[in-house]
Short mmCIF file of C-alpha atoms and ligand atoms in Angstrom, two decimals:
data_model
loop_
_atom_site.label_atom_id
_atom_site.label_comp_id
_atom_site.label_asym_id
_atom_site.label_seq_id
_atom_site.Cartn_x
_atom_site.Cartn_y
_atom_site.Cartn_z
CA MET A 197 -34.25 79.48 -99.43
CA ARG A 198 -36.38 78.81 -102.50
CA ALA A 199 -35.57 77.16 -105.78
CA ASP A 200 -34.52 80.04 -108.02
CA GLY A 201 -33.39 80.85 -111.54
CA ILE A 202 -36.66 79.55 -113.04
CA GLU A 203 -38.29 82.06 -115.36
CA THR A 204 -41.34 80.10 -116.51
CA ALA A 205 -44.10 80.08 -113.93
CA ARG A 206 -46.26 76.98 -113.36
CA ARG A 207 -49.43 76.70 -111.29
CA ILE A 208 -48.97 73.91 -108.75
CA LEU A 209 -51.79 72.26 -106.81
CA CYS A 210 -50.49 70.60 -103.61
CA VAL A 211 -52.95 68.01 -102.30
CA PHE A 212 -52.62 66.25 -98.96
CA PRO A 213 -54.59 62.98 -98.80
CA ARG A 214 -57.27 62.15 -96.28
CA TYR A 215 -56.38 60.03 -93.26
CA THR A 216 -58.34 56.94 -92.41
CA SER A 217 -59.96 56.92 -89.00
CA SER A 218 -57.22 55.99 -86.54
CA PHE A 219 -56.35 56.14 -82.88
CA GLY A 220 -53.72 58.83 -83.39
CA THR A 221 -55.86 61.42 -85.16
CA PHE A 222 -58.25 62.13 -82.25
CA GLU A 223 -61.23 62.54 -84.51
CA TYR A 224 -63.81 61.54 -81.88
CA ALA A 225 -62.75 64.73 -80.07
CA TYR A 226 -63.46 67.02 -83.02
CA PRO A 227 -67.24 67.34 -82.44
CA LEU A 228 -66.46 68.70 -78.97
CA THR A 229 -64.26 71.48 -80.36
CA ASP A 230 -65.07 74.74 -82.10
CA GLY A 231 -64.63 73.33 -85.60
CA VAL A 232 -61.42 71.29 -85.64
CA GLN A 233 -61.45 68.93 -88.62
CA ALA A 234 -57.95 67.49 -88.89
CA PHE A 235 -54.99 66.50 -86.75
CA MET A 236 -51.86 68.45 -87.79
CA PRO A 237 -50.91 70.53 -90.84
CA PRO A 238 -48.64 68.49 -93.15
CA GLN A 239 -45.05 69.69 -92.77
CA GLY A 240 -43.68 68.11 -95.97
CA LEU A 241 -46.15 69.56 -98.45
CA LEU A 242 -46.09 73.01 -96.82
CA LEU A 243 -42.31 72.92 -97.03
CA ILE A 244 -42.40 72.07 -100.75
CA ALA A 245 -45.00 74.80 -101.28
CA ALA A 246 -42.59 77.29 -99.71
CA TYR A 247 -39.60 75.97 -101.69
CA LEU A 248 -41.18 76.38 -105.14
CA PRO A 249 -39.95 79.41 -107.13
CA GLU A 250 -41.43 82.64 -105.88
CA ASN A 251 -43.19 83.36 -109.18
CA TRP A 252 -45.04 79.98 -109.18
CA PRO A 253 -48.64 80.27 -107.94
CA VAL A 254 -49.37 77.50 -105.42
CA ARG A 255 -52.68 76.22 -104.11
CA PHE A 256 -52.75 73.94 -101.06
CA VAL A 257 -55.65 71.58 -100.34
CA ASP A 258 -55.78 69.28 -97.33
CA GLU A 259 -58.43 66.70 -98.16
CA ASN A 260 -58.97 66.16 -94.45
CA LEU A 261 -60.65 69.57 -94.57
CA ARG A 262 -62.17 69.56 -98.06
CA PRO A 263 -61.69 67.60 -101.26
CA ALA A 264 -59.79 69.08 -104.19
CA THR A 265 -62.43 70.33 -106.61
CA LYS A 266 -62.88 70.33 -110.36
CA GLU A 267 -62.04 74.03 -110.24
CA ASP A 268 -58.75 73.28 -108.40
CA PHE A 269 -57.72 70.74 -111.03
CA GLU A 270 -58.76 73.01 -113.89
CA TRP A 271 -56.66 75.82 -112.38
CA ALA A 272 -53.52 73.69 -111.97
CA GLU A 273 -50.77 72.84 -114.44
CA ALA A 274 -49.35 70.06 -112.25
CA VAL A 275 -50.25 68.35 -108.99
CA PHE A 276 -48.00 67.48 -106.02
CA VAL A 277 -48.98 64.82 -103.49
CA SER A 278 -47.26 63.61 -100.33
CA GLY A 279 -48.15 61.21 -97.54
CA MET A 280 -47.50 58.10 -95.50
CA HIS A 281 -48.17 54.41 -96.22
CA ILE A 282 -51.55 54.57 -94.50
CA GLN A 283 -52.65 57.16 -97.07
CA ARG A 284 -51.54 55.07 -100.04
CA GLN A 285 -54.99 54.39 -101.48
CA GLN A 286 -56.02 58.01 -101.08
CA MET A 287 -52.83 59.18 -102.83
CA ASN A 288 -53.49 56.86 -105.75
CA ASP A 289 -57.02 58.22 -105.85
CA ILE A 290 -55.78 61.83 -106.09
CA CYS A 291 -53.54 60.73 -108.95
CA ARG A 292 -56.48 59.14 -110.76
CA ARG A 293 -58.58 62.31 -110.36
CA ALA A 294 -55.74 64.55 -111.57
CA HIS A 295 -55.18 62.34 -114.60
CA ALA A 296 -58.83 62.81 -115.51
CA PHE A 297 -57.79 66.43 -116.16
CA ASP A 298 -54.65 65.27 -117.99
CA LEU A 299 -52.38 66.79 -115.34
CA ALA A 300 -48.90 65.56 -114.50
CA VAL A 301 -48.79 64.31 -110.91
CA ALA A 302 -45.68 64.12 -108.72
CA ILE A 303 -45.50 62.25 -105.43
CA GLY A 304 -42.95 62.74 -102.65
CA GLY A 305 -42.72 62.04 -98.94
CA PRO A 306 -42.02 59.05 -96.71
CA SER A 307 -44.21 56.41 -98.37
CA VAL A 308 -42.92 56.75 -101.92
CA SER A 309 -39.37 57.17 -100.62
CA ALA A 310 -39.60 53.75 -98.93
CA CYS A 311 -41.75 52.02 -101.55
CA PRO A 312 -41.65 53.57 -105.04
CA ASP A 313 -43.41 50.51 -106.46
CA TYR A 314 -46.59 51.35 -104.52
CA TYR A 315 -47.15 54.20 -106.99
CA PRO A 316 -47.07 52.92 -110.58
CA SER A 317 -49.52 55.51 -111.94
CA PHE A 318 -47.75 58.71 -110.91
CA ASP A 319 -45.83 60.65 -113.54
CA TYR A 320 -42.98 61.72 -111.26
CA LEU A 321 -41.70 59.89 -108.18
CA HIS A 322 -39.66 62.09 -105.85
CA VAL A 323 -37.64 59.66 -103.76
CA GLY A 324 -35.82 61.03 -100.72
CA GLU A 325 -35.71 64.39 -99.03
CA LEU A 326 -35.67 67.95 -100.36
CA GLY A 327 -32.60 68.37 -102.57
CA ASP A 328 -31.32 67.92 -106.11
CA ALA A 329 -34.29 65.71 -107.09
CA THR A 330 -36.61 68.57 -106.13
CA ASN A 331 -34.67 71.03 -108.29
CA ASP A 332 -34.72 68.55 -111.16
CA LEU A 333 -38.50 68.14 -110.84
CA ILE A 334 -39.02 71.91 -110.85
CA ALA A 335 -36.76 72.34 -113.89
CA ARG A 336 -38.57 69.58 -115.82
CA LEU A 337 -42.00 71.06 -115.07
CA ALA A 338 -40.75 74.52 -116.05
CA ARG A 339 -39.63 73.11 -119.43
CA ASP A 340 -42.78 71.07 -120.02
CA PRO A 341 -45.68 70.60 -117.60
CA SER A 342 -47.42 67.91 -119.65
CA ARG A 343 -47.44 64.26 -118.60
CA PRO A 344 -44.24 62.40 -119.56
CA GLU A 345 -44.67 59.27 -121.67
CA GLN A 346 -43.16 57.10 -118.97
CA GLN A 347 -42.88 57.42 -115.24
CA VAL A 348 -39.83 59.48 -114.21
CA VAL A 349 -38.09 58.57 -110.96
CA LEU A 350 -36.00 61.32 -109.37
CA LYS A 351 -33.84 60.36 -106.40
CA THR A 352 -32.25 62.87 -104.05
CA ALA A 353 -28.50 62.30 -103.89
CA ASP A 354 -27.63 65.73 -102.55
CA ARG A 355 -29.96 66.80 -99.73
CA LEU A 356 -30.57 70.45 -99.03
CA PRO A 357 -29.11 71.24 -95.59
CA MET A 358 -31.96 71.79 -93.15
CA THR A 359 -30.43 75.16 -92.27
CA GLU A 360 -31.40 76.22 -95.80
CA PHE A 361 -35.01 75.04 -95.58
CA PRO A 362 -37.51 77.86 -96.10
CA LEU A 363 -40.17 78.48 -93.47
CA PRO A 364 -43.06 76.10 -94.27
CA ALA A 365 -45.98 77.87 -95.94
CA TYR A 366 -48.14 77.75 -92.81
CA GLU A 367 -50.07 80.71 -94.16
CA MET A 368 -51.63 78.41 -96.77
CA ALA A 369 -53.15 76.10 -94.18
CA GLU A 370 -56.32 76.91 -92.25
CA MET A 371 -54.56 76.57 -88.92
CA SER A 372 -57.68 76.97 -86.79
CA LYS A 373 -59.06 73.74 -88.29
CA TYR A 374 -56.20 71.64 -86.88
CA PHE A 375 -56.07 69.93 -83.51
CA LEU A 376 -52.37 70.77 -83.07
CA GLY A 377 -49.76 72.99 -84.67
CA SER A 378 -46.60 71.23 -85.86
CA ILE A 379 -42.95 72.14 -86.27
CA GLN A 380 -39.76 70.23 -87.13
CA TYR A 381 -36.30 70.85 -85.71
CA SER A 382 -34.40 67.69 -86.68
CA SER A 383 -34.64 64.64 -88.87
CA GLY A 384 -33.22 61.15 -88.29
CA CYS A 385 -32.39 59.04 -85.25
CA PRO A 386 -29.17 57.42 -84.06
CA TYR A 387 -30.84 54.18 -82.90
CA GLN A 388 -31.85 51.18 -84.97
CA CYS A 389 -34.99 49.66 -83.52
CA GLU A 390 -35.87 46.61 -85.58
CA PHE A 391 -39.37 47.73 -86.63
CA CYS A 392 -38.59 51.38 -87.40
CA ASP A 393 -38.00 52.89 -90.84
CA ILE A 394 -36.71 56.27 -89.64
CA PRO A 395 -32.93 55.50 -89.63
CA GLY A 396 -33.23 53.90 -93.10
CA LEU A 397 -35.18 56.83 -94.53
CA TYR A 398 -33.59 59.80 -92.80
CA GLY A 399 -30.25 58.57 -91.51
CA ARG A 400 -28.69 57.92 -88.12
CA ASN A 401 -26.92 61.22 -87.83
CA PRO A 402 -29.72 63.71 -87.11
CA ARG A 403 -29.83 66.73 -89.41
CA LEU A 404 -30.85 70.03 -87.88
CA LYS A 405 -32.35 73.42 -88.47
CA SER A 406 -30.88 76.36 -86.59
CA PRO A 407 -32.52 77.67 -83.40
CA GLU A 408 -33.12 80.95 -85.28
CA GLN A 409 -35.16 79.07 -87.90
CA ILE A 410 -37.28 77.47 -85.18
CA ILE A 411 -37.94 80.82 -83.55
CA ALA A 412 -38.92 82.29 -86.93
CA GLU A 413 -41.26 79.33 -87.48
CA LEU A 414 -42.84 79.79 -84.06
CA ASP A 415 -43.36 83.48 -84.84
CA LYS A 416 -44.96 82.52 -88.13
CA LEU A 417 -47.22 79.91 -86.48
CA ARG A 418 -48.29 82.57 -84.01
CA GLU A 419 -48.98 85.04 -86.82
CA CYS A 420 -51.10 82.34 -88.46
CA GLY A 421 -53.22 82.10 -85.32
CA VAL A 422 -51.74 79.08 -83.54
CA THR A 423 -51.91 79.64 -79.80
CA GLY A 424 -52.56 76.22 -78.29
CA SER A 425 -50.29 73.18 -78.52
CA VAL A 426 -47.42 72.76 -80.93
CA TYR A 427 -45.90 69.36 -81.57
CA PHE A 428 -42.23 68.90 -82.54
CA VAL A 429 -42.59 66.13 -85.12
CA ASP A 430 -38.87 65.25 -84.89
CA ASP A 431 -38.36 61.49 -84.82
CA ASN A 432 -36.37 61.88 -81.61
CA PHE A 433 -36.04 65.34 -80.02
CA ILE A 434 -32.89 64.20 -78.19
CA GLY A 435 -31.43 62.30 -81.16
CA ASN A 436 -28.68 64.94 -80.89
CA ARG A 437 -28.62 65.92 -77.21
CA LYS A 438 -26.26 68.82 -77.70
CA ALA A 439 -28.55 70.30 -80.34
CA ALA A 440 -31.54 69.97 -78.00
CA LEU A 441 -29.57 71.80 -75.32
CA ASP A 442 -28.63 74.51 -77.83
CA LEU A 443 -32.25 75.04 -78.86
CA LEU A 444 -33.92 75.04 -75.45
CA PRO A 445 -32.63 78.44 -74.20
CA HIS A 446 -34.04 80.02 -77.38
CA LEU A 447 -37.42 78.40 -76.75
CA ILE A 448 -37.40 79.58 -73.13
CA GLU A 449 -36.58 83.12 -74.19
CA TRP A 450 -39.32 83.05 -76.86
CA GLN A 451 -41.92 81.74 -74.43
CA LYS A 452 -41.04 84.45 -71.92
CA ARG A 453 -41.20 87.12 -74.60
CA THR A 454 -44.59 85.99 -75.93
CA GLY A 455 -46.16 85.25 -72.54
CA TYR A 456 -45.96 81.43 -72.87
CA VAL A 457 -48.37 81.43 -75.73
CA MET A 458 -47.76 77.80 -76.68
CA ARG A 459 -47.70 74.45 -74.90
CA LEU A 460 -44.98 72.31 -76.45
CA ALA A 461 -44.84 68.57 -77.06
CA CYS A 462 -42.29 66.27 -78.68
CA GLU A 463 -41.19 62.69 -79.27
CA ALA A 464 -38.11 61.43 -77.45
CA THR A 465 -36.53 58.21 -76.31
CA LEU A 466 -37.21 57.22 -72.72
CA ASN A 467 -33.56 57.65 -71.79
CA ILE A 468 -34.32 61.38 -71.70
CA ALA A 469 -35.05 60.54 -68.05
CA LYS A 470 -31.28 60.31 -67.53
CA ARG A 471 -30.81 63.92 -68.61
CA PRO A 472 -32.01 66.25 -65.85
CA GLU A 473 -30.25 69.18 -67.52
CA ILE A 474 -32.48 68.71 -70.60
CA LEU A 475 -35.64 67.99 -68.59
CA GLU A 476 -35.21 71.11 -66.46
CA LYS A 477 -34.89 73.30 -69.54
CA MET A 478 -37.87 71.59 -71.17
CA ARG A 479 -39.94 72.41 -68.10
CA GLU A 480 -38.86 76.05 -68.39
CA ALA A 481 -39.74 76.06 -72.10
CA PHE A 482 -43.19 74.77 -71.17
CA PHE A 483 -42.97 71.33 -72.74
CA VAL A 484 -46.01 69.58 -71.31
CA THR A 485 -46.05 66.24 -73.15
CA VAL A 486 -43.41 63.76 -74.32
CA PHE A 487 -44.29 60.84 -76.56
CA CYS A 488 -42.00 57.91 -75.73
CA GLY A 489 -41.94 54.72 -77.76
CA ILE A 490 -41.91 52.45 -74.73
CA GLU A 491 -43.25 49.64 -76.97
CA THR A 492 -43.40 47.01 -74.21
CA PRO A 493 -42.60 46.70 -70.52
CA ASP A 494 -40.96 43.29 -71.22
CA PRO A 495 -37.12 43.60 -71.07
CA ASP A 496 -36.62 40.48 -73.24
CA ALA A 497 -38.82 41.99 -75.92
CA LEU A 498 -36.94 45.31 -75.80
CA LYS A 499 -33.64 43.45 -76.24
CA ALA A 500 -35.02 41.44 -79.14
CA MET A 501 -36.17 44.58 -80.99
CA HIS A 502 -32.83 46.34 -80.31
CA LYS A 503 -34.44 48.94 -78.09
CA ASP A 504 -32.16 48.37 -75.12
CA HIS A 505 -31.88 52.14 -74.66
CA ASN A 506 -35.36 52.01 -73.10
CA MET A 507 -33.79 50.14 -70.20
CA MET A 508 -31.09 52.66 -69.33
CA VAL A 509 -33.29 53.48 -66.35
CA PRO A 510 -36.05 51.21 -65.01
CA ILE A 511 -39.10 52.09 -67.14
CA LEU A 512 -41.45 53.14 -64.33
CA GLU A 513 -38.71 55.18 -62.72
CA GLY A 514 -38.05 56.91 -66.04
CA ILE A 515 -41.74 57.79 -66.43
CA ASN A 516 -41.90 59.15 -62.87
CA THR A 517 -38.83 61.27 -63.51
CA ILE A 518 -40.33 62.82 -66.65
CA ASN A 519 -43.61 63.42 -64.77
CA SER A 520 -41.69 65.16 -62.00
CA TYR A 521 -40.69 67.83 -64.53
CA GLY A 522 -44.33 68.51 -65.32
CA MET A 523 -44.42 66.48 -68.52
CA GLU A 524 -47.07 63.86 -69.18
CA VAL A 525 -45.76 60.77 -70.95
CA VAL A 526 -47.66 59.40 -73.93
CA SER A 527 -46.57 55.90 -74.79
CA GLY A 528 -46.41 53.83 -77.94
CA ILE A 529 -47.05 50.12 -77.30
CA ILE A 530 -46.72 47.18 -79.70
CA MET A 531 -48.49 43.83 -79.39
CA GLY A 532 -47.84 40.73 -81.47
CA LEU A 533 -44.09 40.64 -80.84
CA ASP A 534 -42.27 37.32 -81.13
CA THR A 535 -41.59 37.47 -77.40
CA ASP A 536 -45.31 37.86 -76.53
CA LYS A 537 -46.90 35.14 -74.45
CA PRO A 538 -50.56 34.38 -73.64
CA GLU A 539 -50.20 36.52 -70.50
CA THR A 540 -48.72 39.57 -72.30
CA GLY A 541 -52.07 41.41 -72.40
CA ASP A 542 -52.50 41.14 -68.62
CA ALA A 543 -48.91 42.31 -68.08
CA LEU A 544 -49.61 45.30 -70.29
CA LEU A 545 -52.74 46.23 -68.36
CA GLN A 546 -50.74 46.02 -65.15
CA PHE A 547 -48.17 48.35 -66.70
CA VAL A 548 -50.92 50.81 -67.62
CA GLU A 549 -52.07 50.85 -63.98
CA ASP A 550 -48.55 51.13 -62.57
CA SER A 551 -47.36 53.84 -64.96
CA GLN A 552 -50.55 55.95 -64.69
CA ILE A 553 -50.05 56.96 -68.31
CA PRO A 554 -53.43 58.10 -69.62
CA LEU A 555 -52.73 57.88 -73.34
CA LEU A 556 -51.07 54.82 -74.85
CA THR A 557 -51.22 54.11 -78.57
CA ILE A 558 -51.50 50.33 -78.57
CA ASN A 559 -50.84 48.85 -82.00
CA LEU A 560 -50.32 45.43 -83.49
CA LEU A 561 -46.86 44.87 -84.92
CA GLN A 562 -46.68 45.80 -88.60
CA ALA A 563 -43.60 45.20 -90.76
CA LEU A 564 -42.72 48.34 -92.70
CA PRO A 565 -40.68 48.03 -95.89
CA LYS A 566 -37.01 49.01 -95.58
CA THR A 567 -36.74 47.91 -91.95
CA PRO A 568 -34.64 45.14 -90.40
CA LEU A 569 -37.91 43.57 -89.21
CA TRP A 570 -39.19 43.36 -92.79
CA ASP A 571 -35.95 41.70 -93.94
CA ARG A 572 -36.02 39.16 -91.10
CA LEU A 573 -39.67 38.22 -91.57
CA GLU A 574 -39.18 37.94 -95.31
CA ARG A 575 -36.30 35.51 -94.70
CA GLU A 576 -38.50 33.57 -92.30
CA GLY A 577 -41.46 33.54 -94.73
CA ARG A 578 -43.65 35.37 -92.21
CA LEU A 579 -44.83 38.35 -94.24
CA VAL A 580 -48.48 37.97 -95.14
CA ASN A 581 -50.92 39.97 -97.24
CA ASP A 582 -52.85 42.38 -95.05
CA ASP A 583 -55.22 43.43 -97.85
CA ASP A 584 -57.56 40.68 -96.90
CA GLY A 585 -59.21 41.46 -93.61
CA ARG A 586 -56.08 41.25 -91.43
CA ASP A 587 -54.85 44.02 -89.14
CA SER A 588 -51.18 43.15 -89.61
CA ASN A 589 -48.90 41.86 -92.34
CA VAL A 590 -46.95 39.76 -89.80
CA GLU A 591 -47.48 36.06 -89.19
CA PHE A 592 -47.35 36.16 -85.39
CA LEU A 593 -45.91 33.30 -83.39
CA LEU A 594 -49.12 33.22 -81.33
CA PRO A 595 -52.38 32.55 -83.24
CA TYR A 596 -53.59 35.71 -85.02
CA ASN A 597 -57.03 35.69 -83.37
CA GLN A 598 -55.48 35.33 -79.93
CA VAL A 599 -53.30 38.41 -80.51
CA VAL A 600 -56.21 40.49 -81.86
CA ASP A 601 -58.50 39.39 -79.00
CA SER A 602 -55.81 40.33 -76.51
CA TRP A 603 -55.44 43.77 -78.18
CA ARG A 604 -59.20 44.32 -78.04
CA LYS A 605 -59.34 43.37 -74.38
CA CYS A 606 -56.46 45.74 -73.56
CA MET A 607 -58.21 48.59 -75.38
CA GLU A 608 -61.49 47.87 -73.66
CA VAL A 609 -60.05 47.66 -70.14
CA ALA A 610 -57.41 50.41 -70.39
CA TYR A 611 -59.94 52.94 -71.65
CA LYS A 612 -62.84 52.22 -69.34
CA PRO A 613 -63.94 55.75 -68.36
CA GLU A 614 -63.33 55.27 -64.62
CA LYS A 615 -59.82 53.91 -65.18
CA LEU A 616 -58.89 56.57 -67.72
CA PHE A 617 -60.15 59.51 -65.64
CA ALA A 618 -58.38 58.07 -62.58
CA ARG A 619 -55.14 58.21 -64.57
CA TYR A 620 -55.87 61.80 -65.63
CA GLN A 621 -56.56 62.67 -62.00
CA TYR A 622 -53.17 61.20 -61.08
CA GLN A 623 -51.55 63.39 -63.75
CA CYS A 624 -53.32 66.47 -62.33
CA ASP A 625 -52.04 65.67 -58.85
CA TYR A 626 -48.48 64.54 -59.60
CA THR A 627 -47.50 65.85 -63.05
CA TYR A 628 -49.40 68.99 -64.02
CA SER A 629 -48.77 70.37 -60.52
CA GLN A 630 -45.01 70.29 -61.27
CA ARG A 631 -45.27 72.68 -64.22
CA ILE A 632 -44.03 76.23 -64.03
CA LYS A 633 -46.73 78.79 -63.36
CA VAL A 634 -47.11 80.72 -66.58
CA PRO A 635 -48.80 84.11 -67.03
CA VAL A 636 -51.95 84.42 -69.10
CA SER A 637 -50.75 85.40 -72.56
CA PRO A 638 -52.39 88.23 -74.56
CA GLU A 639 -53.75 85.64 -77.00
CA GLN A 640 -55.33 83.65 -74.18
CA LYS A 641 -56.99 86.79 -72.87
CA SER A 642 -58.38 87.67 -76.28
CA TRP A 643 -62.13 87.49 -76.87
CA ALA A 644 -61.56 85.01 -79.74
CA ASN A 645 -59.83 82.58 -77.40
CA ILE A 646 -62.37 83.01 -74.61
CA LYS A 647 -65.16 82.38 -77.12
CA ARG A 648 -63.35 79.27 -78.34
CA GLY A 649 -63.06 77.95 -74.79
CA LEU A 650 -66.72 78.65 -74.07
CA ILE A 651 -67.82 76.77 -77.18
CA MET A 652 -65.73 73.76 -76.21
CA LEU A 653 -66.97 73.85 -72.62
CA LYS A 654 -70.56 74.03 -73.81
CA ASN A 655 -70.01 71.05 -76.13
CA ILE A 656 -68.26 69.04 -73.45
CA PHE A 657 -70.85 69.76 -70.77
CA TRP A 658 -73.74 69.11 -73.13
CA LYS A 659 -72.51 66.10 -75.10
CA VAL A 660 -70.58 64.38 -72.29
CA GLY A 661 -71.90 65.90 -69.05
CA VAL A 662 -75.60 65.73 -69.97
CA PHE A 663 -75.96 63.09 -72.67
CA GLY A 664 -72.75 61.05 -72.25
CA ASP A 665 -73.15 57.58 -70.76
CA TYR A 666 -70.02 58.10 -68.61
CA ARG A 667 -71.22 61.45 -67.27
CA ARG A 668 -70.91 60.48 -63.57
CA VAL A 669 -67.22 59.65 -63.95
CA PHE A 670 -66.76 62.81 -66.02
CA TRP A 671 -68.37 65.11 -63.44
CA LYS A 672 -66.29 63.67 -60.60
CA PHE A 673 -63.17 64.68 -62.55
CA ALA A 674 -64.61 67.93 -63.93
CA LEU A 675 -65.77 69.30 -60.58
CA GLY A 676 -62.26 68.79 -59.18
CA ARG A 677 -60.78 70.75 -62.09
CA LEU A 678 -63.38 73.51 -61.75
CA ARG A 679 -62.61 73.81 -58.02
CA HIS A 680 -58.95 74.36 -58.95
CA GLY A 681 -59.91 76.91 -61.64
CA ASP A 682 -58.19 74.69 -64.21
CA ILE A 683 -60.47 75.25 -67.19
CA GLU A 684 -57.72 74.64 -69.76
CA GLY A 685 -56.79 71.32 -68.14
CA LEU A 686 -60.44 70.32 -67.97
CA ILE A 687 -60.95 70.98 -71.68
CA ALA A 688 -57.72 69.27 -72.78
CA SER A 689 -58.24 66.11 -70.70
CA SER A 690 -61.94 65.86 -71.58
CA LEU A 691 -61.30 66.11 -75.32
CA LEU A 692 -58.61 63.44 -75.29
CA ALA A 693 -60.52 61.18 -72.90
CA HIS A 694 -63.62 61.29 -75.09
CA HIS A 695 -61.65 60.23 -78.13
CA LEU A 696 -59.91 57.42 -76.26
CA ILE A 697 -63.11 56.08 -74.74
CA MET A 698 -65.07 56.15 -77.99
CA PHE A 699 -62.23 54.76 -80.11
CA ALA A 700 -61.60 51.93 -77.62
CA ARG A 701 -65.28 51.01 -77.60
CA ALA A 702 -65.29 50.76 -81.38
CA ALA A 703 -62.01 48.82 -81.29
CA SER A 704 -63.23 46.30 -78.74
CA VAL A 705 -66.05 45.25 -81.07
CA GLY A 706 -63.83 45.13 -84.15
CA GLN A 707 -64.82 48.45 -85.70
CA GLN A 708 -61.35 49.98 -85.60
CA ASN A 709 -57.96 48.88 -86.87
CA ALA A 710 -55.52 47.22 -84.50
CA SER A 711 -52.66 48.93 -86.27
CA ASN A 712 -52.05 52.50 -87.35
CA TYR A 713 -50.64 51.03 -90.55
CA SER A 714 -53.34 48.49 -91.28
CA ILE A 715 -55.25 49.02 -94.49
CA ARG A 716 -58.33 47.18 -93.22
CA LEU A 717 -61.37 49.43 -92.88
CA ARG A 718 -59.83 52.12 -95.03
CA GLU A 719 -62.68 54.10 -96.43
CA ALA A 720 -61.34 54.80 -99.89
CA SER A 721 -60.88 51.50 -101.65
CA VAL A 722 -59.36 52.90 -104.79
CA ALA A 723 -56.98 50.86 -106.87
CA ALA A 724 -54.03 52.31 -108.75
CA GLU A 725 -54.80 52.78 -112.42
S1 SF4 B 1066 -35.65 55.38 -81.12
FE1 SF4 B 1066 -37.63 55.78 -82.13
S2 SF4 B 1066 -37.14 56.91 -84.04
FE2 SF4 B 1066 -35.23 56.00 -83.25
S3 SF4 B 1066 -35.04 54.06 -84.37
FE3 SF4 B 1066 -36.08 53.61 -82.41
S4 SF4 B 1066 -38.29 53.76 -82.85
FE4 SF4 B 1066 -37.18 54.74 -84.56
#
């Protein structure tokens, strides 16, 4: 549903801030594609765009694709911004630019909801999820779109049930410019890992959309031209196991009906390995990737961070089980934990070898506001300023340089081309081979898709196979894929591998952040007004 009952129309400019270069945005892969420029379309801002009254003209600009222009600001009567902590400086910069046109600027989303005081210059702070605060904001702007004399803070007390969420305005985003499509089924997570802000922000009792909404969203994504991979951005896809089981038959039916037009991916806790009834249905629905926050292979560390649920099955056994249903595991890893020892880096590299996981996001521990970790470190006097050349705001128990050096070594060794492609080869042999055999969908057979594939193959062969310095390792892998006729697998693995190799090289010489949350090396150094 939309906000309704508002007669006066206002022109709203929704601006999504640029991301800083980071491991998780795969930007080194973009030059090998047919024009991808950004990671995923922003769910939150597209949802708000769809929720605004029907008579309100909305313009959406993702600054990862192009900056908001003078003409955009001159057109607008008010500006909406949303984003995460890592985009804080860019959000403040958008606010500064909008104020130059004397526009009121409202900010919502996860960062301002956790830390309103990060955003002193904005006119309206929307704290919390879609709900009564959103209606209040719309009503205020309808009455008067000019800048209020003082900052107005609107907090959601009454959240809109997710079953009443409108379909996100995917039609406003240039979907072909994104690496992945995105979709959201649930919000919240029942666990309470010490470092995580999800339960504090979104609750422990997951809220849900209906399966019918998800099918309608998939149809809309398809209409908007998405045919490749779609990522369920839910904090934990099995946060409510019954709901996951309710949804999966609908996804299976949709995939069958559309000819398996999309490859699905999600985030879930590792204890999904104990649920064969869910895994079997996920295989049928053509889930091909599961991101698991494994965090560390050290059981003492998992206990200390209250992530015992990762040990419900032995970790390597859990990974093998998920692989046996055709799903590749992507793993989050944290270094700099209080339980880390000088030999932690070597143990991690051994885990990488043993697990055969190709893609691990290895980050330094960062304390996020509104988490139990933040509270504990504050009590212990171990929160430090990360504005000043550090990659973490945590005073580690080991010396800082030792932790960063260990992280760099892990990145360098784990993503050596021969090691990485060996792990991808393992996945081809033992994971991808377990997937259901899907028909070639009409979209895949289309000339547009074939042309897309040919452009990517040309780029990969030319930039990696001819000019790349790891071309011998690449060709060994590529020829195997070509012999199996697995062009799609060749393209997907090559794109990801290139990003991982190039990012890790930059990281190992200190040119990339050791934390997805670190503000070091952020390109836009723009202070709040
Ligand atoms: S399981 Fe994942 S989403 Fe849930 S609290 Fe832990 S880290 Fe956060």
